Short mmCIF file of N, CA and C and ligand atoms in Angstrom, two decimals:
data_model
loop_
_atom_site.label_atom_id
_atom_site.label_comp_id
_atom_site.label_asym_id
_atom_site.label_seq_id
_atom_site.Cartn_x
_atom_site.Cartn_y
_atom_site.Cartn_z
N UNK A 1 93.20 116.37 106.41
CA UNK A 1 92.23 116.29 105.32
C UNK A 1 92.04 114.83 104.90
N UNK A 2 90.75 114.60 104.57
CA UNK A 2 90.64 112.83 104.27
C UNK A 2 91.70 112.75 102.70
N UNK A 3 91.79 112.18 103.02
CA UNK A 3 93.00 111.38 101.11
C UNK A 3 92.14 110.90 100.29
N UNK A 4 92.87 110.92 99.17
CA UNK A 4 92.05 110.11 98.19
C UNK A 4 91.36 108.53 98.67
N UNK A 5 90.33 108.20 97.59
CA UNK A 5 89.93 106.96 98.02
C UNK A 5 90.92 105.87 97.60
N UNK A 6 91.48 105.53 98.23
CA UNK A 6 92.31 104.84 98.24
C UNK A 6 91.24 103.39 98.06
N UNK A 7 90.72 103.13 98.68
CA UNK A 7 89.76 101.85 99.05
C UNK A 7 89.06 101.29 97.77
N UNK A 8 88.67 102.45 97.02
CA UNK A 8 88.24 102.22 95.91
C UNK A 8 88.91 101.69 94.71
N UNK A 9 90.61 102.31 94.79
CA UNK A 9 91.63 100.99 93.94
C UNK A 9 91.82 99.63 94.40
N UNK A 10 91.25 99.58 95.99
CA UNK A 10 91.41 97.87 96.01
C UNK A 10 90.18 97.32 95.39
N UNK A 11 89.26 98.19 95.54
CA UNK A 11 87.56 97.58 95.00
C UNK A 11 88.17 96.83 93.48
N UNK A 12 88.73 97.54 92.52
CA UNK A 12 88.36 97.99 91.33
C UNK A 12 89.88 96.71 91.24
N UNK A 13 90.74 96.30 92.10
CA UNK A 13 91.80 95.84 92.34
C UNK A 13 93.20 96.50 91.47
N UNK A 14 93.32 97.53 91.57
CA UNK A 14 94.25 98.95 90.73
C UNK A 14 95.42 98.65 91.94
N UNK A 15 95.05 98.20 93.02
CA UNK A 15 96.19 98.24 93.71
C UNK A 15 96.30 96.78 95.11
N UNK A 16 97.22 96.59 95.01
CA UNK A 16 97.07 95.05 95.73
C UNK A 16 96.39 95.15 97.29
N UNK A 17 95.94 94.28 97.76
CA UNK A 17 95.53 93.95 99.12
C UNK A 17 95.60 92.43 99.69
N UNK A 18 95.46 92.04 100.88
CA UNK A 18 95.27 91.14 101.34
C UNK A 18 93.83 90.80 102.00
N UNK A 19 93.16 90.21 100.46
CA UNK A 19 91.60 90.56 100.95
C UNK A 19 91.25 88.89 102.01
N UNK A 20 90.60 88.94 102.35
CA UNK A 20 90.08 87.87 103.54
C UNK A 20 88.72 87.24 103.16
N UNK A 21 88.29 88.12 102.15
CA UNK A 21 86.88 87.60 102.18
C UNK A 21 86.07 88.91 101.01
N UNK A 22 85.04 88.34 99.95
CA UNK A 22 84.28 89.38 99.10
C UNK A 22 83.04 88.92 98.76
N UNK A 23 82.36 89.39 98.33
CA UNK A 23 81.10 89.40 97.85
C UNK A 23 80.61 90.28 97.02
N UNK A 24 79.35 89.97 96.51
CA UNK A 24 78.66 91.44 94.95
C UNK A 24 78.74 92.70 96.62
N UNK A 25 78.23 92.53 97.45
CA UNK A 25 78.02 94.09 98.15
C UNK A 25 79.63 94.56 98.79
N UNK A 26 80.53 93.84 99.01
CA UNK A 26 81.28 94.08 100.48
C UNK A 26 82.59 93.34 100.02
N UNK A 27 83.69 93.56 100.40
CA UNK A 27 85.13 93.07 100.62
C UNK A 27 85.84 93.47 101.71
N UNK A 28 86.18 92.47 102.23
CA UNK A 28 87.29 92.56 103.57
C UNK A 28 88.76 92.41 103.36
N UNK A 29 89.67 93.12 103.80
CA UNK A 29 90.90 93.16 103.69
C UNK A 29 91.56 93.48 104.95
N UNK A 30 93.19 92.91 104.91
CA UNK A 30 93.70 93.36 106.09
C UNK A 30 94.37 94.94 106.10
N UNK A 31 94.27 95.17 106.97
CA UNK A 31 94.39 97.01 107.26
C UNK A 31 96.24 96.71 107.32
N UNK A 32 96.90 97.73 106.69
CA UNK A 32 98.21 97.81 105.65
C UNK A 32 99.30 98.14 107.56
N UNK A 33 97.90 98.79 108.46
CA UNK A 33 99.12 99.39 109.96
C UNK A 33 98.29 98.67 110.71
N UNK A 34 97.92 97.46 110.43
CA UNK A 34 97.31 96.75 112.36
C UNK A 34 97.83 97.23 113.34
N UNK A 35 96.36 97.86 113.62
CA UNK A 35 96.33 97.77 115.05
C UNK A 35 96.47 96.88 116.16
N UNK A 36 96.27 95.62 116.07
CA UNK A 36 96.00 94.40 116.97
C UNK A 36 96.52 93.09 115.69
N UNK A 37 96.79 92.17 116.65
CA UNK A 37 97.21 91.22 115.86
C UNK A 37 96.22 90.54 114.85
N UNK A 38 95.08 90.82 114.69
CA UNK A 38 94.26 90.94 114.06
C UNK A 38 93.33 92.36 113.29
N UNK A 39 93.81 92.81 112.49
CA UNK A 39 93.05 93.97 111.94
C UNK A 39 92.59 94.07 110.20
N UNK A 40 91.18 93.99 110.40
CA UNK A 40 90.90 93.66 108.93
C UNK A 40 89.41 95.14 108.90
N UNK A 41 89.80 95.51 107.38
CA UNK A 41 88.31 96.70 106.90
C UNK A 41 87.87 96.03 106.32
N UNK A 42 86.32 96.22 106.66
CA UNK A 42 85.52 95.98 106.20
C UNK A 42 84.29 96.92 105.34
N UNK A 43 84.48 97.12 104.06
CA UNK A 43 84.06 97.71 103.21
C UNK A 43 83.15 97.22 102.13
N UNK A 44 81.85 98.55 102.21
CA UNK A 44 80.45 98.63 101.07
C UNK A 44 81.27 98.42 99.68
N UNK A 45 80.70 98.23 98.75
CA UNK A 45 81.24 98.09 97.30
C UNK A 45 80.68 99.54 97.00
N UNK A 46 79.54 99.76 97.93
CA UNK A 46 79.12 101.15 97.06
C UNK A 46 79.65 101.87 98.03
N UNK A 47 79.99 103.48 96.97
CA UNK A 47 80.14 104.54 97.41
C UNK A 47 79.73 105.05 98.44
N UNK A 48 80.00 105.11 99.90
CA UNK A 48 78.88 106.19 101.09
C UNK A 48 80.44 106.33 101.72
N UNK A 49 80.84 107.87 101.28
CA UNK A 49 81.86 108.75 102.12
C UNK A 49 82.29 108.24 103.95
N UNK A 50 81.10 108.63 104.31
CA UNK A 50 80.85 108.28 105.95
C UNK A 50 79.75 108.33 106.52
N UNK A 51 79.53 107.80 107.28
CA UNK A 51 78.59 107.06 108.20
C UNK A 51 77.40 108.21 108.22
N UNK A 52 77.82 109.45 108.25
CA UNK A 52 76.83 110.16 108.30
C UNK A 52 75.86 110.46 106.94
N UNK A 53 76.94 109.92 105.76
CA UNK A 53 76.02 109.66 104.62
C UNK A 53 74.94 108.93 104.36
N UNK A 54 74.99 107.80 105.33
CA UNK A 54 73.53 106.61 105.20
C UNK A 54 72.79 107.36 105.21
N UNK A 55 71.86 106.46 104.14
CA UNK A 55 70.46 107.10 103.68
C UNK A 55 69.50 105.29 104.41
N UNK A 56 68.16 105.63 104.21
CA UNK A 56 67.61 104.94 104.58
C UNK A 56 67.97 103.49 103.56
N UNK A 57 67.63 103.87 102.00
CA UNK A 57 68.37 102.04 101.47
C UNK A 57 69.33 101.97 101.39
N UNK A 58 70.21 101.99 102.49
CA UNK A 58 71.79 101.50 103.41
C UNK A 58 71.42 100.71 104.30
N UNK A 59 70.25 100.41 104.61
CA UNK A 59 70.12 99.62 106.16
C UNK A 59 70.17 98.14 105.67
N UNK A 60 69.72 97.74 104.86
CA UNK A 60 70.04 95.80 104.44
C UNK A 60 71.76 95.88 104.52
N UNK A 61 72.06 97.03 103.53
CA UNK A 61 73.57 96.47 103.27
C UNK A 61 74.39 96.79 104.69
N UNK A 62 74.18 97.66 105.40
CA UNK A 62 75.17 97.37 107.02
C UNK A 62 74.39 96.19 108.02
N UNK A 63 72.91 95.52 107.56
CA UNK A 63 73.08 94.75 108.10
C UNK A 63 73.75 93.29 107.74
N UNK A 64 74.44 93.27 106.47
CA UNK A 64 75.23 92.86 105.64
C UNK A 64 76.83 92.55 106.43
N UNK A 65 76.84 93.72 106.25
CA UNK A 65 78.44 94.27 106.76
C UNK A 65 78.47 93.69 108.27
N UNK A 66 77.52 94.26 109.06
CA UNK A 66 77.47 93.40 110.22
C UNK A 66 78.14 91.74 110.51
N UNK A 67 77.07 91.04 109.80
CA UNK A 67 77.08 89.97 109.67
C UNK A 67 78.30 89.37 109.02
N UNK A 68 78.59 89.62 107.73
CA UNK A 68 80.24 89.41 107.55
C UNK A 68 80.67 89.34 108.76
N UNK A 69 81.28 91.06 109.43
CA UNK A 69 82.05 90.81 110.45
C UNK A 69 82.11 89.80 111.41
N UNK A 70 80.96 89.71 112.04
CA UNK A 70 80.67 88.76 112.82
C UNK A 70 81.28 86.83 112.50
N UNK A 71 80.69 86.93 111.16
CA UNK A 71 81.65 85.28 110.00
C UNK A 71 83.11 85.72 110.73
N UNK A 72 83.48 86.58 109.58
CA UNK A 72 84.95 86.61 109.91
C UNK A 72 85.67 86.70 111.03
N UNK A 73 85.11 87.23 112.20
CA UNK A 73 85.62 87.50 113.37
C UNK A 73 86.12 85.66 114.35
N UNK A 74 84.84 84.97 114.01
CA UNK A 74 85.33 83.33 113.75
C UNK A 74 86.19 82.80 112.99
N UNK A 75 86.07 83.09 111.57
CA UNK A 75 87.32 82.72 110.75
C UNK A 75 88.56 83.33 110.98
N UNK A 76 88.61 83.89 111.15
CA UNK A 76 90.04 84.59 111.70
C UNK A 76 90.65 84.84 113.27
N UNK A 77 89.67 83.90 114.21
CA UNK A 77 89.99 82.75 115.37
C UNK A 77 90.12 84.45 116.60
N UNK A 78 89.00 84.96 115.82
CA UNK A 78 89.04 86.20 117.17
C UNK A 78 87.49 85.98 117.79
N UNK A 79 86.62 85.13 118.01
CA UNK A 79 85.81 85.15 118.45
C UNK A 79 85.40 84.72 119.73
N UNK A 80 86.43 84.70 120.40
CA UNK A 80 86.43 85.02 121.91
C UNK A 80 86.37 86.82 122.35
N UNK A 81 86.64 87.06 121.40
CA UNK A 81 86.94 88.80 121.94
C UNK A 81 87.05 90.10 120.68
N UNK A 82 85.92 90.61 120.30
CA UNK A 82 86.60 91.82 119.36
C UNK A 82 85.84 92.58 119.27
N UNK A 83 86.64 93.69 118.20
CA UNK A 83 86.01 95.27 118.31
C UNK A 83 85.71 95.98 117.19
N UNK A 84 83.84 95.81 116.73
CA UNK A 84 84.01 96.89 115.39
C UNK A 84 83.90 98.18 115.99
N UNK A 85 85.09 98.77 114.51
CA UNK A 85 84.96 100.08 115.20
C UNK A 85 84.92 101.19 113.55
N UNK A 86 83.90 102.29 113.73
CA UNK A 86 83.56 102.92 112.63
C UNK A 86 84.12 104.65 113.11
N UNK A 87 85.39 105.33 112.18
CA UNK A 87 85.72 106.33 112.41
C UNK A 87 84.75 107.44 111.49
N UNK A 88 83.96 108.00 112.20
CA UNK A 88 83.22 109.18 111.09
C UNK A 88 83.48 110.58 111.31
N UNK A 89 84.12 111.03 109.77
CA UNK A 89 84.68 112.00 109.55
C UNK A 89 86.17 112.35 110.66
N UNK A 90 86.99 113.08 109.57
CA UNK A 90 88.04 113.50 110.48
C UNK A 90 88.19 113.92 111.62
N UNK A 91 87.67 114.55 112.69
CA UNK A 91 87.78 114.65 113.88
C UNK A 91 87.40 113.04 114.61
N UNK A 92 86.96 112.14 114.22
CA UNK A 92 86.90 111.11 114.36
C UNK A 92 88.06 109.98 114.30
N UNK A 93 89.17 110.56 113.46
CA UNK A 93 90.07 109.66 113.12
C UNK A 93 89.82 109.00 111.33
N UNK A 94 88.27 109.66 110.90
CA UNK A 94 88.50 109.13 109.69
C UNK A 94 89.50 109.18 108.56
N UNK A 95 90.25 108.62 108.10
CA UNK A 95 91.92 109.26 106.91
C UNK A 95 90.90 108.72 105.40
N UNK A 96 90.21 107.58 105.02
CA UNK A 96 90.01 107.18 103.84
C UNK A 96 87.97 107.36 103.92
N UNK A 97 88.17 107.92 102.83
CA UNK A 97 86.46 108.63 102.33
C UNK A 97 85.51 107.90 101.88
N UNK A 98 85.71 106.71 102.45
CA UNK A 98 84.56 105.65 102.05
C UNK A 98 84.55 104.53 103.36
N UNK A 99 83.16 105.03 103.82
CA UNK A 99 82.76 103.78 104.59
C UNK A 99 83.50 102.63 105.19
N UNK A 100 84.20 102.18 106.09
CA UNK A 100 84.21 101.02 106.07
C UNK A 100 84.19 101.09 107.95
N UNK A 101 84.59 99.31 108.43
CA UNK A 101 84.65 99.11 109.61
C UNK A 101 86.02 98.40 109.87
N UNK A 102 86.45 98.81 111.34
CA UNK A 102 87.65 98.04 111.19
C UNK A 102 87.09 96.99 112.39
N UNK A 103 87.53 96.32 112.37
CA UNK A 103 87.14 94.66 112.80
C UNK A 103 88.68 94.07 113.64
N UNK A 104 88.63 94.27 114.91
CA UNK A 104 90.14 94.38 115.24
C UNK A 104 90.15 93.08 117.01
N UNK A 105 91.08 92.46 116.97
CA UNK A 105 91.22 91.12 117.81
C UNK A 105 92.34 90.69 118.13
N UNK A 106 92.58 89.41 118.98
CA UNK A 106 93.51 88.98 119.30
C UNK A 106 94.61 89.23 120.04
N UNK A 107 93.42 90.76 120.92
CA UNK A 107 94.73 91.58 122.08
C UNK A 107 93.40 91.44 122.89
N UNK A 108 93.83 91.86 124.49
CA UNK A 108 93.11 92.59 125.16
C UNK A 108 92.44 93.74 125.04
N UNK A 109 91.54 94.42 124.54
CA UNK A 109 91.06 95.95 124.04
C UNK A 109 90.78 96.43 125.20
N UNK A 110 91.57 97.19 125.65
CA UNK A 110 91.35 98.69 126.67
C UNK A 110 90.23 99.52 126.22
N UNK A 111 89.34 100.09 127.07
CA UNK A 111 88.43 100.98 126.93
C UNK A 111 88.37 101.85 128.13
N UNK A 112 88.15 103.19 127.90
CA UNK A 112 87.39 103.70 126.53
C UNK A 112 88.57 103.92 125.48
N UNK A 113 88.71 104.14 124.30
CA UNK A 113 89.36 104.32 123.20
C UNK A 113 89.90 105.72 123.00
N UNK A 114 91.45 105.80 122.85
CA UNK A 114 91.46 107.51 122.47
C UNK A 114 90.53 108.32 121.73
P1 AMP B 1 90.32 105.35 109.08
O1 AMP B 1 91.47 106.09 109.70
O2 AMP B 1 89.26 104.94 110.03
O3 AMP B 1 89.78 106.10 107.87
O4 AMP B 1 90.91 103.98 108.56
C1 AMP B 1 91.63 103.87 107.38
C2 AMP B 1 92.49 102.66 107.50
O5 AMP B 1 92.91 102.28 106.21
C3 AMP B 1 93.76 102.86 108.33
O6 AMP B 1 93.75 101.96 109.43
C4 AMP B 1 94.90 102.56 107.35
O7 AMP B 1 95.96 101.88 107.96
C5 AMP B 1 94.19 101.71 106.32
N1 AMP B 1 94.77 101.73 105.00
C6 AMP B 1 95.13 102.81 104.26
N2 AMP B 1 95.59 102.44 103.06
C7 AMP B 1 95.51 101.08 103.03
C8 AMP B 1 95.83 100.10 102.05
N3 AMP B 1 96.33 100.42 100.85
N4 AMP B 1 95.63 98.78 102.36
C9 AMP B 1 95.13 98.44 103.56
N5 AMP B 1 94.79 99.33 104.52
C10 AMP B 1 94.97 100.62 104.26
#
């Protein structure tokens, strides 16, 4: 079952993180179980559950989110090689109920992905 929003106490900062980077739409933080020696979420300020929630005025702000990633994926010296990756809904692997991307580097990435 997805868990509480957890994501939303780092928004609101109720609970600590290691953020990397924020803005009025978006905040990046490092993910608490890296995957790769690099693993950071990248998260809407607003509310959208999952991916299948986008509505049409969502499209500026993921091309937003995009773009972050892309910054950070340089600042954080993975831009020789990396992987966004968006889990939607639980059979997907989604665990936390709000939007985000994980932004993951600094290994070799095997594909295809479990
Ligand atoms: P997903 O499974 O795609 O929903 O991704 C949720 C991610 O959030 C997982 O990779 C978790 O390790 C990560 N996570 C859960 N709680 C925290 C937290 N408090 N701080 C940072 N990352 C977290």
């Amino acid at each position: 079952m997805l868990s509480q929003n957890i994501f939303l106490k780092i928004l609101d900062k109720e609970i600590p993180a290691r953020i990397v980077y924020e803005d009025d739409r978006c905040i990046a933080f490092h993910d608490v179980h890296p995957q790769a020696p690099v693993h950071v979420l990248i998260i809407p300020r607003k509310v959208i559950p999952t991916h299948a929630d986008l509505k049409a005025e969502d499209i500026e702000l993921l091309g937003h989110l995009h773009l972050v990633a892309a910054q950070l994926a340089e600042k954080l010296g993975i831009g020789d090689g990396y992987r966004l990756v968006l889990n939607c809904k639980e059979r997907a692997g989604q665990t936390v109920p709000h939007l985000h991307f994980h932004l993951l580097g600094g290994r070799d990435l095997s594909w295809p992905p479990g």
